């Protein structure tokens, strides 16, 4: 098959050209890879590159008769052409690996899914996103599968609190109040979104990390139709992300055979069958 018909090659308005899409695993490419993309774009395209909403990179305006050479050069440099069609698309990961709000390393988690399932052909496209904290820069709810990390604070009953108020100043939800300068703080858990910022702020160790994990959203989508994913009843741990994603991917492979996106399929049949497989 010619390279023009494979995943990662997109038609343009002008039929003489194609756009090449390069998968950026978890939105990351190193400087050598970026230099190669830049060089191929200059050599075969018009020296332009663009970025997709899933952080992939595209080289537009590649003449049809130069497509094979351009793709071969990119692949020889270890780059993967893809991220289109009915397949496991690039997993979106936020910057939690170095973001001060990061609760889990969303990039590492996304790379694990990529390594195991990235590019797998399915009856329909599958999009996943991982947000490393409740700020949810990954817009998890707008994906077939979305994860949002949380960290619930716990307050010690010791007298270590000196009433400095640092935790109160970082809490955007106004969930913390001083009881009495000598009687520590209280957290209103009905307001708390488990961002963990107060845990990091308290220098006295009076607020400690409690439960940590991920909320899971299933069956969302964006684009032509916008649908918010359903909050799955069980939270999961960081170590379970890949297996959980694998079960949802297998389910789509088995059940979405009528080319129905997961959201439409779940609207039609309900979530019970999928929930049973997820355990
Ligand atoms: S979701 Fe949270 S951890 Fe991830 S980039 Fe946004 S603020 Fe940082
Ligand atoms: S975890 Fe976040 S929302 Fe909850 S009390 Fe602490 S700072 Fe406020
Ligand atoms: S819990 Fe920590 S940050 Fe909050 S007032 Fe007490 S010492 Fe300060």
Coordinates of C-alpha atoms and ligand atoms in Angstrom, one line a residue:
X1 CA 0.0 0.0 0.0
X2 CA 1.3 3.5 -0.8
X3 CA 2.1 5.7 2.1
X4 CA -0.7 8.1 1.0
X5 CA -3.4 5.6 2.2
X6 CA -2.1 4.9 5.7
X7 CA -2.9 6.3 9.1
X8 CA -1.2 9.7 9.7
X9 CA -1.6 11.0 6.1
X10 CA -4.3 13.6 5.7
X11 CA -5.8 15.1 2.5
X12 CA -5.7 18.8 2.0
X13 CA -8.0 21.3 0.1
X14 CA -5.5 21.2 -2.7
X15 CA -5.3 17.6 -3.9
X16 CA -1.7 18.0 -4.9
X17 CA -0.7 18.1 -1.2
X18 CA -0.9 15.9 1.9
X19 CA -0.3 16.6 5.5
X20 CA 1.9 14.2 7.5
X21 CA 0.9 13.7 11.2
X22 CA 3.6 12.6 13.6
X23 CA 2.5 11.0 16.9
X24 CA 4.0 12.8 19.9
X25 CA 3.8 10.2 22.7
X26 CA 2.1 12.0 25.6
X27 CA 2.8 15.3 23.9
X28 CA 6.6 14.9 24.1
X29 CA 9.3 15.0 21.4
X30 CA 13.0 15.6 22.1
X31 CA 15.1 18.3 20.5
X32 CA 16.6 15.8 18.0
X33 CA 13.1 14.7 16.8
X34 CA 12.0 18.3 16.6
X35 CA 15.0 19.1 14.5
X36 CA 14.3 16.3 12.1
X37 CA 10.6 17.4 11.7
X38 CA 11.9 20.9 11.1
X39 CA 14.3 19.7 8.5
X40 CA 11.8 17.4 6.7
X41 CA 9.2 20.3 6.7
X42 CA 11.8 22.6 5.1
X43 CA 12.9 20.0 2.5
X44 CA 9.6 18.6 1.4
X45 CA 6.9 21.1 2.7
X46 CA 6.9 24.8 3.1
X47 CA 8.8 24.9 6.3
X48 CA 5.6 25.0 8.4
X49 CA 4.5 22.7 11.3
X50 CA 1.3 22.8 13.3
X51 CA 0.2 21.1 16.5
X52 CA -3.1 19.2 17.0
X53 CA -5.3 19.3 20.0
X54 CA -3.8 16.0 21.1
X55 CA -0.3 17.5 20.9
X56 CA 0.7 15.7 17.7
X57 CA 2.7 17.5 15.1
X58 CA 1.8 17.9 11.5
X59 CA 3.8 18.9 8.4
X60 CA 1.4 20.4 5.8
X61 CA 1.9 21.1 2.1
X62 CA 3.9 18.0 1.3
X63 CA 3.6 17.4 -2.5
X64 CA 2.0 14.0 -3.3
X65 CA 5.1 12.8 -5.2
X66 CA 7.4 13.6 -2.3
X67 CA 5.3 11.9 0.3
X68 CA 7.1 8.6 0.4
X69 CA 10.5 10.2 0.7
X70 CA 9.3 12.6 3.5
X71 CA 7.7 9.7 5.5
X72 CA 10.7 7.5 5.0
X73 CA 13.0 10.2 6.4
X74 CA 10.8 10.7 9.4
X75 CA 10.5 7.0 10.1
X76 CA 14.3 6.5 9.7
X77 CA 14.7 9.0 12.6
X78 CA 12.4 6.9 14.8
X79 CA 9.3 9.0 14.4
X80 CA 5.9 7.4 14.2
X81 CA 3.4 8.5 11.6
X82 CA -0.2 8.1 12.7
X83 CA -2.8 9.5 15.1
X84 CA -5.7 9.4 12.6
X85 CA -8.5 7.0 11.7
X86 CA -10.2 4.3 13.7
X87 CA -7.4 3.5 16.2
X88 CA -6.1 4.3 19.6
X89 CA -5.1 7.9 19.2
X90 CA -2.3 9.6 21.1
X91 CA -3.0 9.7 24.8
X92 CA -3.2 13.3 26.0
X93 CA -1.2 14.0 29.2
X94 CA -1.0 17.3 31.0
X95 CA 2.3 18.7 32.3
X96 CA 2.0 17.1 35.8
X97 CA 5.5 15.7 35.6
X98 CA 6.8 19.1 36.4
X99 CA 3.7 21.2 37.2
X100 CA 3.6 22.3 40.9
X101 CA 0.1 21.0 41.1
X102 CA 0.9 17.5 39.8
X103 CA -0.3 14.7 42.0
X104 CA 0.7 11.8 39.6
X105 CA 3.0 11.7 36.7
X106 CA 0.4 11.8 33.9
X107 CA 3.1 11.7 31.2
X108 CA 4.5 8.3 32.4
X109 CA 1.0 7.0 32.7
X110 CA 0.1 8.0 29.2
X111 CA 3.3 6.5 27.8
X112 CA 2.5 3.2 29.4
X113 CA -0.9 3.2 27.5
X114 CA 0.9 4.3 24.3
X115 CA 3.5 1.6 24.6
X116 CA 0.8 -1.1 25.0
X117 CA -2.0 0.1 22.8
X118 CA -0.9 3.1 20.8
X119 CA -2.1 3.0 17.2
X120 CA -4.1 -0.3 17.6
X121 CA -6.8 -0.5 15.0
X122 CA -10.3 -0.5 16.4
X123 CA -13.8 -0.2 14.9
X124 CA -13.9 3.4 16.0
X125 CA -11.5 6.0 17.2
X126 CA -10.5 5.9 20.9
X127 CA -9.3 9.0 22.7
X128 CA -7.9 9.2 26.2
X129 CA -6.6 11.9 28.4
X130 CA -4.9 12.1 31.8
X131 CA -5.0 15.1 34.1
X132 CA -2.6 15.2 36.9
X133 CA -4.8 17.2 39.3
X134 CA -8.4 18.5 39.6
X135 CA -7.5 21.6 37.5
X136 CA -8.1 19.1 34.7
X137 CA -6.0 20.7 31.9
X138 CA -6.6 17.5 30.0
X139 CA -10.4 18.1 29.9
X140 CA -10.8 14.4 30.8
X141 CA -14.6 14.4 30.5
X142 CA -14.4 15.1 26.7
X143 CA -12.6 11.8 25.9
X144 CA -13.8 8.2 25.5
X145 CA -11.7 7.7 28.6
X146 CA -10.5 10.4 31.0
X147 CA -8.6 10.3 34.2
X148 CA -8.3 13.1 36.8
X149 CA -5.9 12.6 39.7
X150 CA -6.9 13.7 43.3
X151 CA -5.3 13.9 46.7
X152 CA -7.5 14.2 49.7
X153 CA -5.9 16.1 52.7
X154 CA -6.0 14.8 56.2
X155 CA -5.6 17.1 59.2
X156 CA -3.5 15.9 62.1
X157 CA -5.0 16.3 65.6
X158 CA -1.6 17.2 67.0
X159 CA -0.7 20.7 68.1
X160 CA 1.7 21.2 65.2
X161 CA -0.5 23.9 63.6
X162 CA 0.8 27.4 64.4
X163 CA -2.1 29.1 62.7
X164 CA 0.0 30.6 59.9
X165 CA -2.9 30.5 57.5
X166 CA -0.8 29.4 54.5
X167 CA -3.2 26.5 53.8
X168 CA -6.2 28.9 53.8
X169 CA -4.5 31.2 51.4
X170 CA -3.8 28.5 48.8
X171 CA -7.3 26.9 49.0
X172 CA -9.3 28.2 46.1
X173 CA -12.5 26.5 47.4
X174 CA -12.5 28.3 50.8
X175 CA -12.7 24.9 52.3
X176 CA -10.3 25.6 55.2
X177 CA -11.0 27.6 58.3
X178 CA -9.0 28.3 61.4
X179 CA -10.7 26.9 64.5
X180 CA -8.7 28.9 66.9
X181 CA -5.0 29.8 66.7
X182 CA -4.4 27.1 69.3
X183 CA -6.8 24.6 68.0
X184 CA -5.7 24.0 64.4
X185 CA -7.8 24.0 61.3
X186 CA -10.9 22.3 59.9
X187 CA -11.6 21.3 56.3
X188 CA -15.1 21.3 54.9
X189 CA -14.9 18.2 52.7
X190 CA -18.1 19.2 50.9
X191 CA -16.2 22.1 49.4
X192 CA -12.8 20.4 49.0
X193 CA -12.0 19.1 45.5
X194 CA -8.9 17.1 46.7
X195 CA -6.3 19.2 44.8
X196 CA -3.7 18.6 47.5
X197 CA -2.5 22.2 47.4
X198 CA -2.9 22.6 51.2
X199 CA -0.8 19.5 51.8
X200 CA 2.1 21.0 49.9
X201 CA 1.6 24.4 51.5
X202 CA 1.7 23.4 55.2
X203 CA 5.3 23.5 56.3
X204 CA 4.4 22.2 59.8
X205 CA 3.3 18.8 58.5
X206 CA -0.1 19.3 60.0
X207 CA -1.9 18.5 56.8
X208 CA -0.9 15.1 55.4
X209 CA -1.7 13.2 52.2
X210 CA -4.8 11.1 52.6
X211 CA -6.5 9.1 49.9
X212 CA -4.8 9.4 46.5
X213 CA -6.1 8.1 43.1
X214 CA -8.0 8.9 40.0
X215 CA -11.5 9.7 39.1
X216 CA -12.5 8.1 35.8
X217 CA -14.8 9.4 33.1
X218 CA -16.1 7.1 30.4
X219 CA -17.9 7.9 27.1
X220 CA -17.1 11.5 26.5
X221 CA -16.3 13.1 23.2
X222 CA -15.6 16.5 21.6
X223 CA -15.7 17.9 18.1
X224 CA -18.8 17.7 15.9
X225 CA -20.8 16.6 18.9
X226 CA -19.9 17.4 22.5
X227 CA -20.6 14.9 25.2
X228 CA -19.4 14.7 28.8
X229 CA -18.2 11.3 30.0
X230 CA -20.0 9.5 32.8
X231 CA -18.2 9.5 36.2
X232 CA -17.4 5.9 36.8
X233 CA -18.5 4.7 40.2
X234 CA -15.1 3.5 41.4
X235 CA -11.9 5.5 41.8
X236 CA -8.7 3.7 40.7
X237 CA -5.0 3.9 41.7
X238 CA -2.2 5.2 39.5
X239 CA -0.9 1.6 39.0
X240 CA -4.2 0.5 37.5
X241 CA -4.4 3.1 34.7
X242 CA -3.0 0.9 31.9
X243 CA -5.1 -2.2 32.7
X244 CA -8.2 -0.1 33.0
X245 CA -7.5 1.6 29.6
X246 CA -6.9 -1.9 28.1
X247 CA -10.3 -3.2 29.3
X248 CA -12.1 -0.2 27.8
X249 CA -10.1 -0.6 24.5
X250 CA -10.9 -4.3 24.4
X251 CA -14.6 -3.6 25.0
X252 CA -14.7 -1.1 22.1
X253 CA -13.0 -3.6 19.9
X254 CA -15.6 -6.3 20.8
X255 CA -18.8 -4.2 21.1
X256 CA -18.5 -1.0 19.0
X257 CA -18.5 -3.0 15.7
X258 CA -21.3 -0.9 14.1
X259 CA -18.8 2.0 14.0
X260 CA -20.6 3.7 16.9
X261 CA -18.4 5.9 19.1
X262 CA -18.4 4.7 22.7
X263 CA -20.6 7.5 23.9
X264 CA -23.4 6.6 21.4
X265 CA -23.0 2.9 22.1
X266 CA -23.3 3.5 25.9
X267 CA -26.4 5.6 25.4
X268 CA -28.0 2.8 23.5
X269 CA -27.0 -0.2 25.6
X270 CA -26.2 1.3 29.0
X271 CA -22.9 1.0 31.0
X272 CA -23.7 -2.2 32.9
X273 CA -22.0 -4.6 30.5
X274 CA -18.8 -2.4 30.4
X275 CA -18.9 -2.0 34.1
X276 CA -19.1 -5.7 34.6
X277 CA -15.9 -6.1 32.5
X278 CA -14.1 -3.3 34.3
X279 CA -14.9 -5.1 37.7
Ligands
LIG1 S1 -4.0 19.3 35.3 FE1 -3.0 20.0 37.2 S2 -1.1 18.9 37.1 FE2 -1.9 18.9 35.1 S3 -0.9 20.7 34.1 FE3 -3.0 21.2 34.8 S4 -2.6 22.2 36.8 FE4 -0.8 21.0 36.3
LIG2 S1 -7.2 19.8 48.9 FE1 -7.4 21.7 47.8 S2 -9.6 22.1 47.8 FE2 -9.2 20.6 49.5 S3 -8.9 21.8 51.3 FE3 -6.8 21.5 50.4 S4 -6.5 23.3 49.1 FE4 -8.6 23.2 49.6
LIG3 S1 -2.4 23.6 59.0 FE1 -0.3 24.2 58.4 S2 -0.5 25.8 56.9 FE2 -2.5 25.6 57.9 S3 -2.5 27.1 59.4 FE3 -1.8 25.2 60.4 S4 0.5 25.3 60.2 FE4 -0.3 26.9 58.8

